[in-house]
Amino acid sequence: AQKVTQAQTEISVVEKEDVTLDCVYETRDTTYYLFWYKQPPSGELVFLIRRNSFDEQNEISGRYSWNFQKSTSSFNFTITASQVVDSAVYFCALSGDLYGNKLVFGAGTILRVKS
Amino acid sequence: DAGVIQSPRHEVTEMGQEVTLRCKPISGHDYLFWYRQTMMRGLELLIYFNNNVPIDDSGMPEDRFSAKMPNASFSTLKIQPSEPRDSAVYFCASSQGALNTEAFFGQGTRLTVV
């Protein structure tokens, strides 16, 4: 069975602080995909990143960076110099199907960035 | 493209009534997914279609739930009869599975059954 654990229920930071959201996954598939989605207060789900299991390179996109470590089954997400607009619920998700889209979501981490 | 379009955005209905949620996927996408989000269970997949054919409906909670995709540009999720525990946000998502692209989500339908 597949499982995604986001142990941090809620994190509060002050603007400009760096923050890391943890994600640990379980799967028996050798090929799988990992995702992060953002859910702002307006409610929609916004795609942030997708990683396949063969690509362990870390990725940086502006203030966002992701650290994928197969050895620890983790796919952590760091926001550098956080901003109030980063306040949202962040979901980590896993997919093991052929086309990587049947998603199993973690419970989500609520991030509150205070000014 | 306008993205995945769901209607209605909000629905309030009385227990026992039939509810139909609608979804228009992104043009050209061959996969369509229905997810449900609740406080207790988080985000869970209900059913997904490939080329309008249901592939996996193992997440559909009960026979009261049914989903159809009569063509590539439209899908419905129906609950009949509705119950208060069906209250949730229902998301539709679509993707180009064969190209290994990510799923794009609609804005969701917030359903309240009283």
Coordinates of N, CA and C in Angstrom, one line a residue:
Chain A
A1 N 0.8 -1.2 0.0 CA 0.0 0.0 0.0 C 0.9 1.2 0.0
Q2 N 0.3 2.3 -0.5 CA 1.1 3.5 -0.6 C 0.6 4.5 0.5
K3 N 1.5 5.2 1.1 CA 1.2 6.1 2.2 C 2.1 7.3 2.1
V4 N 1.5 8.5 2.5 CA 2.3 9.7 2.6 C 2.1 10.3 3.9
T5 N 3.1 10.6 4.6 CA 3.0 11.2 6.0 C 3.6 12.6 6.0
Q6 N 2.8 13.5 6.4 CA 3.3 14.9 6.6 C 3.1 15.1 8.1
A7 N 4.1 15.0 8.9 CA 4.0 14.9 10.3 C 3.7 16.3 10.9
Q8 N 4.1 17.4 10.2 CA 3.8 18.7 10.7 C 2.4 19.1 10.3
T9 N 1.6 19.3 11.3 CA 0.2 19.6 11.0 C 0.1 21.1 10.7
E10 N 0.9 21.9 11.5 CA 0.8 23.4 11.3 C 2.1 24.0 11.6
I11 N 2.6 24.9 10.8 CA 3.8 25.7 11.1 C 3.5 27.1 11.0
S12 N 4.1 27.9 11.9 CA 3.9 29.3 11.9 C 5.3 30.0 11.8
V13 N 5.5 30.9 10.9 CA 6.8 31.6 10.8 C 6.6 33.0 10.6
V14 N 7.6 33.8 10.8 CA 7.6 35.2 10.5 C 8.1 35.5 9.1
E15 N 7.5 36.4 8.4 CA 8.0 36.7 7.1 C 9.5 36.8 7.0
K16 N 10.0 36.3 5.9 CA 11.5 36.3 5.6 C 12.2 35.1 6.2
E17 N 11.5 34.4 7.1 CA 12.2 33.2 7.6 C 12.1 32.1 6.5
D18 N 13.1 31.1 6.6 CA 13.0 30.0 5.8 C 12.2 28.9 6.5
V19 N 11.5 28.1 5.7 CA 10.7 27.0 6.3 C 10.8 25.8 5.5
T20 N 10.9 24.6 6.2 CA 10.9 23.3 5.5 C 9.7 22.5 5.9
L21 N 9.0 22.0 4.9 CA 7.9 21.1 5.1 C 8.3 19.7 4.8
D22 N 8.1 18.8 5.7 CA 8.5 17.5 5.6 C 7.5 16.6 4.9
C23 N 8.0 15.6 4.2 CA 7.2 14.6 3.6 C 7.9 13.3 3.5
V24 N 7.3 12.3 4.1 CA 7.8 10.9 4.1 C 6.8 10.0 3.4
Y25 N 7.3 9.1 2.5 CA 6.4 8.3 1.8 C 6.7 6.8 1.9
E26 N 5.7 6.0 1.7 CA 5.9 4.5 1.6 C 5.3 4.0 0.4
T27 N 6.1 3.1 -0.3 CA 5.6 2.5 -1.5 C 6.5 1.3 -1.8
R28 N 5.9 0.3 -2.5 CA 6.6 -0.9 -2.9 C 6.9 -0.8 -4.4
D29 N 6.4 0.2 -5.0 CA 6.7 0.4 -6.5 C 8.1 0.8 -6.7
T30 N 8.7 0.4 -7.8 CA 10.1 0.8 -8.1 C 10.0 2.1 -8.9
T31 N 8.9 2.3 -9.6 CA 8.7 3.5 -10.3 C 7.5 4.2 -9.7
Y32 N 7.7 5.4 -9.3 CA 6.7 6.2 -8.7 C 7.0 7.7 -8.9
Y33 N 6.0 8.5 -8.6 CA 6.1 9.9 -8.7 C 5.7 10.6 -7.4
L34 N 6.3 11.7 -7.2 CA 6.1 12.5 -6.0 C 5.7 13.9 -6.4
F35 N 4.7 14.5 -5.7 CA 4.2 15.8 -6.0 C 4.1 16.7 -4.8
W36 N 4.1 18.0 -5.0 CA 3.6 18.9 -4.0 C 2.6 19.8 -4.7
Y37 N 1.5 20.0 -3.9 CA 0.4 20.9 -4.3 C 0.2 21.9 -3.2
K38 N -0.2 23.1 -3.6 CA -0.5 24.2 -2.7 C -2.0 24.5 -2.7
Q39 N -2.6 24.6 -1.5 CA -4.0 25.0 -1.5 C -4.1 26.3 -0.7
P40 N -4.2 27.4 -1.4 CA -4.4 28.7 -0.7 C -5.7 28.8 -0.1
P41 N -6.0 29.9 0.7 CA -7.3 30.0 1.3 C -8.5 30.0 0.4
S42 N -8.2 30.4 -0.9 CA -9.3 30.4 -1.9 C -9.8 28.9 -2.2
G43 N -9.0 27.9 -1.9 CA -9.4 26.6 -2.0 C -9.0 25.7 -3.1
E44 N -8.5 26.3 -4.2 CA -8.1 25.5 -5.3 C -6.8 24.8 -5.0
L45 N -6.5 23.8 -5.8 CA -5.2 23.0 -5.6 C -4.3 23.4 -6.7
V46 N -3.1 23.9 -6.4 CA -2.2 24.4 -7.4 C -1.0 23.5 -7.4
F47 N -0.7 23.0 -8.6 CA 0.5 22.1 -8.7 C 1.8 22.9 -8.6
L48 N 2.7 22.3 -7.8 CA 4.0 23.0 -7.6 C 5.2 22.2 -8.3
I49 N 5.2 20.9 -8.1 CA 6.3 20.1 -8.7 C 5.9 18.6 -8.8
R50 N 6.5 18.0 -9.7 CA 6.4 16.5 -9.8 C 7.9 16.0 -10.0
R51 N 8.1 14.8 -9.3 CA 9.4 14.2 -9.4 C 9.2 12.7 -9.6
N52 N 10.0 12.1 -10.5 CA 9.9 10.6 -10.6 C 11.0 10.0 -9.8
S53 N 10.8 8.7 -9.5 CA 11.7 8.0 -8.6 C 13.1 7.8 -9.1
F54 N 13.3 8.1 -10.4 CA 14.7 7.9 -10.9 C 15.5 9.2 -10.9
D55 N 14.8 10.2 -10.5 CA 15.5 11.5 -10.6 C 15.6 12.1 -9.2
E56 N 16.8 11.9 -8.6 CA 17.0 12.4 -7.2 C 17.6 13.8 -7.2
Q57 N 17.8 14.4 -8.3 CA 18.3 15.7 -8.3 C 17.4 16.7 -7.6
N58 N 18.0 17.5 -6.7 CA 17.2 18.5 -6.1 C 16.9 19.6 -7.1
E59 N 15.8 20.2 -6.8 CA 15.3 21.3 -7.7 C 15.0 22.6 -7.0
I60 N 15.3 23.6 -7.7 CA 15.1 25.0 -7.2 C 14.3 25.7 -8.2
S61 N 13.2 26.4 -7.7 CA 12.4 27.3 -8.5 C 12.1 28.5 -7.7
G62 N 12.9 29.6 -8.0 CA 12.8 30.8 -7.3 C 13.0 30.6 -5.8
R63 N 12.1 30.9 -5.0 CA 12.2 30.7 -3.5 C 11.9 29.3 -3.1
Y64 N 11.5 28.5 -4.0 CA 11.1 27.1 -3.6 C 12.2 26.2 -4.0
S65 N 12.4 25.2 -3.1 CA 13.4 24.1 -3.4 C 12.9 22.8 -2.8
W66 N 13.3 21.7 -3.5 CA 12.8 20.4 -3.1 C 14.0 19.5 -2.9
N67 N 14.0 18.7 -1.9 CA 15.1 17.7 -1.6 C 14.5 16.3 -1.6
F68 N 14.9 15.5 -2.6 CA 14.3 14.2 -2.7 C 15.4 13.2 -2.3
Q69 N 15.2 12.4 -1.3 CA 16.2 11.4 -0.8 C 15.5 10.0 -0.8
K70 N 15.8 9.2 -1.7 CA 15.2 7.8 -1.7 C 15.7 7.0 -0.5
S71 N 16.9 7.3 0.0 CA 17.4 6.5 1.1 C 16.6 6.7 2.3
T72 N 16.0 7.8 2.5 CA 15.1 8.1 3.7 C 13.6 8.2 3.3
S73 N 13.3 7.9 2.0 CA 11.9 8.0 1.5 C 11.3 9.4 1.9
S74 N 12.1 10.4 1.6 CA 11.6 11.7 1.9 C 11.6 12.7 0.7
F75 N 10.7 13.6 0.7 CA 10.7 14.6 -0.4 C 10.3 15.9 0.3
N76 N 11.2 16.6 0.8 CA 11.0 17.8 1.6 C 11.0 19.0 0.7
F77 N 10.2 20.0 1.2 CA 10.0 21.2 0.5 C 10.4 22.4 1.3
T78 N 11.3 23.3 0.8 CA 11.7 24.4 1.5 C 11.3 25.7 0.8
I79 N 10.8 26.6 1.6 CA 10.5 28.0 1.1 C 11.5 28.9 1.7
T80 N 12.3 29.6 0.9 CA 13.3 30.5 1.4 C 12.7 31.9 1.4
A81 N 13.0 32.6 2.5 CA 12.5 34.0 2.6 C 11.0 34.1 2.5
S82 N 10.3 33.4 3.3 CA 8.8 33.2 3.2 C 8.1 34.6 3.2
Q83 N 7.0 34.5 2.5 CA 6.1 35.7 2.4 C 4.7 35.4 2.8
V84 N 4.0 36.4 3.2 CA 2.6 36.2 3.6 C 1.8 35.5 2.6
V85 N 2.1 35.7 1.3 CA 1.3 35.0 0.3 C 1.6 33.5 0.2
D86 N 2.6 33.1 0.9 CA 2.9 31.6 1.0 C 2.0 30.9 1.9
S87 N 1.2 31.7 2.7 CA 0.3 31.0 3.7 C -0.7 30.2 2.9
A88 N -0.7 28.9 3.3 CA -1.6 28.0 2.5 C -1.5 26.6 3.2
V89 N -2.2 25.7 2.7 CA -2.0 24.3 3.1 C -1.2 23.6 2.0
Y90 N -0.2 22.9 2.3 CA 0.7 22.3 1.3 C 0.5 20.8 1.5
F91 N 0.3 20.1 0.3 CA 0.1 18.7 0.3 C 1.2 18.0 -0.5
C92 N 1.7 17.0 0.1 CA 2.6 16.1 -0.6 C 1.8 14.9 -1.1
A93 N 2.1 14.4 -2.3 CA 1.3 13.3 -2.8 C 2.2 12.3 -3.6
L94 N 1.7 11.1 -3.7 CA 2.5 10.0 -4.3 C 1.6 9.3 -5.3
S95 N 2.2 8.9 -6.4 CA 1.5 8.1 -7.4 C 2.4 7.0 -7.9
G96 N 1.9 5.8 -8.0 CA 2.6 4.6 -8.5 C 2.1 4.1 -9.8
D97 N 1.1 4.7 -10.3 CA 0.5 4.1 -11.5 C 1.3 4.5 -12.7
L98 N 1.0 3.9 -13.8 CA 1.8 4.0 -15.0 C 2.0 5.5 -15.4
Y99 N 0.9 6.2 -15.3 CA 0.9 7.6 -15.8 C 1.1 8.6 -14.6
G100 N 1.3 8.1 -13.4 CA 1.7 9.0 -12.3 C 0.6 10.0 -11.9
N101 N -0.6 9.6 -12.0 CA -1.6 10.6 -11.7 C -2.7 10.2 -10.7
K102 N -2.7 8.9 -10.3 CA -3.7 8.5 -9.3 C -3.0 8.8 -8.0
L103 N -3.4 9.9 -7.4 CA -2.6 10.4 -6.3 C -3.1 10.0 -4.9
V104 N -2.1 9.7 -4.1 CA -2.4 9.4 -2.7 C -1.8 10.6 -1.9
F105 N -2.6 11.4 -1.2 CA -2.2 12.6 -0.6 C -1.8 12.4 0.9
G106 N -0.9 13.2 1.3 CA -0.7 13.3 2.7 C -1.8 14.2 3.4
A107 N -1.7 14.3 4.7 CA -2.8 15.1 5.4 C -2.6 16.6 5.2
G108 N -1.5 17.0 4.7 CA -1.3 18.4 4.5 C -0.6 19.1 5.7
T109 N 0.1 20.2 5.4 CA 0.7 21.0 6.4 C 0.2 22.4 6.2
I110 N -0.4 23.0 7.3 CA -0.9 24.4 7.2 C 0.3 25.3 7.5
L111 N 0.6 26.2 6.6 CA 1.7 27.1 6.8 C 1.1 28.5 7.0
R112 N 1.5 29.1 8.1 CA 1.0 30.5 8.4 C 2.3 31.4 8.4
V113 N 2.3 32.4 7.5 CA 3.4 33.3 7.5 C 2.9 34.6 8.0
K114 N 3.5 35.1 9.1 CA 3.0 36.4 9.7 C 3.9 37.5 9.3
S115 N 3.3 38.7 9.1 CA 4.1 39.8 8.7 C 4.7 40.5 10.0
Chain B
D1 N -6.4 28.0 -22.4 CA -7.5 27.2 -21.9 C -7.9 27.7 -20.6
A2 N -9.2 27.5 -20.2 CA -9.7 28.1 -19.0 C -9.4 27.2 -17.8
G3 N -8.8 26.0 -18.0 CA -8.6 25.1 -16.9 C -9.8 24.2 -16.7
V4 N -9.7 23.4 -15.6 CA -10.8 22.5 -15.3 C -11.9 23.3 -14.7
I5 N -13.1 23.2 -15.2 CA -14.2 23.9 -14.7 C -15.2 23.0 -14.0
Q6 N -15.6 23.4 -12.8 CA -16.5 22.7 -12.0 C -17.7 23.5 -11.7
S7 N -18.9 22.9 -11.7 CA -20.1 23.6 -11.3 C -21.0 22.7 -10.5
P8 N -21.8 23.2 -9.6 CA -21.7 24.6 -9.1 C -20.5 24.7 -8.1
R9 N -20.2 25.9 -7.7 CA -19.1 26.1 -6.8 C -19.5 25.7 -5.4
H10 N -20.8 26.0 -5.1 CA -21.3 25.7 -3.8 C -22.7 25.1 -4.0
E11 N -23.0 24.1 -3.1 CA -24.3 23.4 -3.2 C -24.8 23.1 -1.8
V12 N -25.9 23.6 -1.5 CA -26.5 23.2 -0.2 C -27.8 22.4 -0.5
T13 N -28.0 21.3 0.0 CA -29.1 20.5 -0.3 C -29.6 19.8 1.0
E14 N -30.8 19.3 1.0 CA -31.4 18.6 2.1 C -31.1 17.1 2.0
M15 N -30.9 16.5 3.1 CA -30.7 15.1 3.2 C -31.8 14.3 2.4
G16 N -31.4 13.4 1.6 CA -32.3 12.6 0.8 C -32.5 13.1 -0.6
Q17 N -32.0 14.3 -0.9 CA -32.1 14.8 -2.2 C -31.0 14.3 -3.1
E18 N -31.2 14.4 -4.4 CA -30.2 14.0 -5.4 C -29.3 15.2 -5.7
V19 N -28.0 15.0 -5.8 CA -27.1 16.1 -6.1 C -26.2 15.6 -7.3
T20 N -26.0 16.6 -8.2 CA -25.2 16.3 -9.3 C -24.1 17.4 -9.5
L21 N -22.9 16.9 -9.4 CA -21.7 17.8 -9.6 C -21.2 17.6 -11.0
R22 N -20.7 18.7 -11.6 CA -20.3 18.7 -13.0 C -18.9 19.1 -13.2
C23 N -18.3 18.6 -14.2 CA -16.9 18.9 -14.5 C -16.6 18.9 -16.0
K24 N -15.9 20.0 -16.4 CA -15.4 20.1 -17.8 C -13.9 20.0 -17.7
P25 N -13.3 19.0 -18.2 CA -11.8 18.9 -18.1 C -11.1 19.8 -19.1
I26 N -9.8 19.9 -19.0 CA -9.1 20.7 -20.0 C -9.1 19.9 -21.3
S27 N -9.3 20.7 -22.4 CA -9.4 20.1 -23.7 C -8.1 19.3 -24.0
G28 N -8.3 18.1 -24.5 CA -7.1 17.3 -24.9 C -6.6 16.4 -23.8
H29 N -7.1 16.6 -22.6 CA -6.7 15.7 -21.5 C -7.5 14.4 -21.6
D30 N -6.8 13.3 -21.4 CA -7.5 12.0 -21.5 C -7.8 11.3 -20.2
Y31 N -7.3 11.9 -19.1 CA -7.6 11.4 -17.8 C -8.4 12.4 -17.0
L32 N -9.4 11.8 -16.3 CA -10.3 12.7 -15.5 C -10.4 12.0 -14.1
F33 N -10.3 12.8 -13.1 CA -10.3 12.3 -11.7 C -11.3 13.0 -10.9
W34 N -12.0 12.3 -10.0 CA -12.8 12.9 -8.9 C -12.2 12.6 -7.6
Y35 N -12.0 13.7 -6.8 CA -11.4 13.6 -5.5 C -12.4 14.2 -4.5
R36 N -12.3 13.8 -3.3 CA -13.2 14.4 -2.2 C -12.2 14.8 -1.1
Q37 N -12.5 16.0 -0.5 CA -11.7 16.5 0.6 C -12.6 16.7 1.8
T38 N -12.3 16.1 2.9 CA -12.9 16.3 4.2 C -11.9 16.5 5.3
M39 N -12.4 17.0 6.4 CA -11.4 17.2 7.5 C -11.0 15.9 8.0
M40 N -11.9 14.9 8.1 CA -11.5 13.6 8.7 C -10.6 12.8 7.8
R41 N -10.9 12.8 6.5 CA -10.2 11.8 5.6 C -9.2 12.5 4.7
G42 N -9.2 13.8 4.7 CA -8.3 14.5 3.8 C -8.7 14.4 2.4
L43 N -7.8 14.4 1.4 CA -8.0 14.3 0.0 C -8.0 12.8 -0.4
E44 N -9.1 12.3 -1.0 CA -9.1 10.9 -1.4 C -9.7 10.8 -2.8
L45 N -9.1 9.9 -3.6 CA -9.6 9.6 -4.9 C -10.8 8.8 -4.9
L46 N -11.8 9.2 -5.6 CA -13.1 8.5 -5.7 C -13.1 7.6 -6.9
I47 N -12.8 8.2 -8.1 CA -12.9 7.4 -9.3 C -12.0 8.2 -10.3
Y48 N -11.5 7.4 -11.3 CA -10.9 8.1 -12.5 C -11.2 7.4 -13.8
F49 N -11.2 8.2 -14.8 CA -11.6 7.8 -16.2 C -10.4 8.0 -17.1
N50 N -10.3 7.1 -18.1 CA -9.3 7.3 -19.1 C -10.1 7.1 -20.4
N51 N -9.9 8.2 -21.3 CA -10.7 8.2 -22.5 C -12.2 7.9 -22.3
N52 N -12.7 8.5 -21.3 CA -14.2 8.4 -21.0 C -14.6 7.1 -20.3
V53 N -13.7 6.2 -20.1 CA -14.0 4.9 -19.6 C -13.6 4.8 -18.1
P54 N -14.5 4.4 -17.2 CA -14.0 4.4 -15.8 C -13.0 3.3 -15.6
I55 N -11.9 3.6 -15.0 CA -10.8 2.7 -14.8 C -10.8 2.1 -13.4
D56 N -10.9 3.0 -12.4 CA -10.9 2.5 -11.0 C -11.9 3.3 -10.2
D57 N -12.9 2.6 -9.7 CA -13.9 3.3 -8.9 C -13.8 2.7 -7.5
S58 N -12.7 2.2 -7.1 CA -12.6 1.6 -5.8 C -12.8 2.6 -4.6
G59 N -12.6 3.9 -4.9 CA -12.7 4.9 -3.9 C -14.1 5.4 -3.7
M60 N -15.0 5.0 -4.6 CA -16.4 5.4 -4.4 C -17.0 4.8 -3.2
P61 N -17.5 5.7 -2.2 CA -17.8 5.2 -0.9 C -19.0 4.2 -0.9
E62 N -20.0 4.5 -1.6 CA -21.2 3.6 -1.6 C -21.9 3.7 -2.9
D63 N -22.9 2.8 -3.0 CA -23.7 2.8 -4.2 C -24.5 4.0 -4.4
R64 N -24.6 4.8 -3.4 CA -25.3 6.1 -3.6 C -24.5 7.1 -4.5
F65 N -23.2 6.8 -4.7 CA -22.4 7.6 -5.5 C -22.3 6.9 -6.9
S66 N -22.4 7.8 -7.9 CA -22.1 7.3 -9.3 C -21.5 8.4 -10.1
A67 N -20.7 8.0 -11.1 CA -20.0 9.0 -11.9 C -20.1 8.5 -13.4
K68 N -20.2 9.5 -14.2 CA -20.3 9.2 -15.7 C -19.4 10.2 -16.4
M69 N -19.0 9.7 -17.6 CA -18.3 10.6 -18.5 C -18.8 10.3 -19.9
P70 N -19.9 11.0 -20.3 CA -20.5 10.7 -21.6 C -19.6 11.1 -22.8
N71 N -18.8 12.0 -22.6 CA -17.9 12.4 -23.7 C -16.6 13.0 -23.1
A72 N -15.7 13.4 -24.0 CA -14.4 13.8 -23.5 C -14.4 15.2 -22.8
S73 N -15.5 15.9 -22.9 CA -15.5 17.2 -22.3 C -16.5 17.4 -21.2
F74 N -17.0 16.3 -20.6 CA -17.9 16.5 -19.6 C -18.0 15.2 -18.7
S75 N -18.1 15.5 -17.4 CA -18.3 14.4 -16.4 C -19.2 14.8 -15.3
T76 N -19.9 13.9 -14.7 CA -20.8 14.2 -13.6 C -20.5 13.2 -12.5
L77 N -20.7 13.7 -11.3 CA -20.7 12.9 -10.1 C -22.0 13.1 -9.4
K78 N -22.7 12.0 -9.2 CA -24.1 12.1 -8.7 C -24.1 11.4 -7.3
I79 N -24.9 12.0 -6.4 CA -25.1 11.3 -5.1 C -26.6 11.3 -4.9
Q80 N -27.1 10.1 -4.7 CA -28.5 9.9 -4.6 C -28.8 8.6 -3.7
P81 N -29.5 8.8 -2.6 CA -29.8 10.1 -1.9 C -28.6 10.6 -1.1
S82 N -28.6 11.9 -1.0 CA -27.5 12.5 -0.3 C -27.7 12.4 1.3
E83 N -26.6 12.4 2.0 CA -26.6 12.3 3.4 C -25.7 13.4 4.0
P84 N -25.9 13.8 5.2 CA -25.0 14.8 5.8 C -23.5 14.5 5.8
R85 N -23.2 13.2 5.9 CA -21.8 12.8 5.9 C -21.2 13.0 4.5
D86 N -21.9 13.2 3.5 CA -21.4 13.5 2.2 C -20.9 14.9 2.1
S87 N -21.1 15.7 3.0 CA -20.7 17.1 3.0 C -19.2 17.2 2.9
A88 N -18.7 17.8 1.9 CA -17.2 17.8 1.6 C -17.0 18.8 0.4
V89 N -15.7 19.0 0.1 CA -15.4 19.6 -1.2 C -15.0 18.6 -2.2
Y90 N -15.6 18.6 -3.3 CA -15.4 17.6 -4.4 C -14.6 18.3 -5.5
F91 N -13.4 17.7 -5.8 CA -12.6 18.2 -6.8 C -12.6 17.3 -8.0
C92 N -12.5 18.0 -9.2 CA -12.3 17.3 -10.4 C -10.9 17.7 -10.9
A93 N -10.2 16.7 -11.5 CA -8.9 17.0 -12.1 C -8.7 16.3 -13.4
S94 N -7.9 16.9 -14.3 CA -7.6 16.2 -15.5 C -6.2 16.2 -15.8
S95 N -5.7 15.3 -16.7 CA -4.3 15.3 -17.1 C -4.2 14.6 -18.4
Q96 N -3.0 14.9 -19.0 CA -2.6 14.1 -20.3 C -1.8 13.0 -19.8
G97 N -2.4 11.9 -19.5 CA -1.7 10.8 -18.9 C -0.5 10.3 -19.7
A98 N -0.8 10.1 -21.0 CA 0.2 9.5 -21.9 C 1.5 10.4 -22.0
L99 N 1.4 11.6 -21.7 CA 2.5 12.5 -21.7 C 3.1 12.7 -20.3
N100 N 2.6 12.0 -19.4 CA 3.1 12.1 -18.0 C 3.1 13.5 -17.5
T101 N 2.0 14.2 -17.7 CA 2.0 15.5 -17.1 C 1.2 15.5 -15.8
E102 N 1.3 16.6 -15.1 CA 0.6 16.6 -13.8 C -0.9 16.8 -14.0
A103 N -1.6 16.5 -12.9 CA -3.1 16.7 -12.9 C -3.4 18.1 -12.5
F104 N -4.3 18.7 -13.3 CA -4.7 20.1 -13.0 C -6.1 20.0 -12.3
F105 N -6.3 20.7 -11.2 CA -7.5 20.6 -10.5 C -8.4 21.8 -10.8
G106 N -9.7 21.5 -10.7 CA -10.7 22.5 -10.7 C -10.8 23.2 -9.4
Q107 N -11.6 24.2 -9.2 CA -11.7 25.0 -8.0 C -12.5 24.3 -6.9
G108 N -13.2 23.2 -7.3 CA -13.9 22.4 -6.3 C -15.4 22.8 -6.2
T109 N -16.2 21.9 -5.7 CA -17.6 22.2 -5.4 C -17.7 21.9 -3.9
R110 N -18.1 22.9 -3.2 CA -18.3 22.7 -1.7 C -19.8 22.2 -1.5
L111 N -20.0 21.0 -1.1 CA -21.3 20.4 -0.9 C -21.6 20.4 0.6
T112 N -22.8 20.9 0.9 CA -23.3 20.8 2.3 C -24.6 20.2 2.2
V113 N -24.8 19.1 3.0 CA -26.0 18.4 3.0 C -26.6 18.6 4.5
V114 N -27.8 19.2 4.5 CA -28.3 19.5 5.8 C -29.5 18.6 6.2

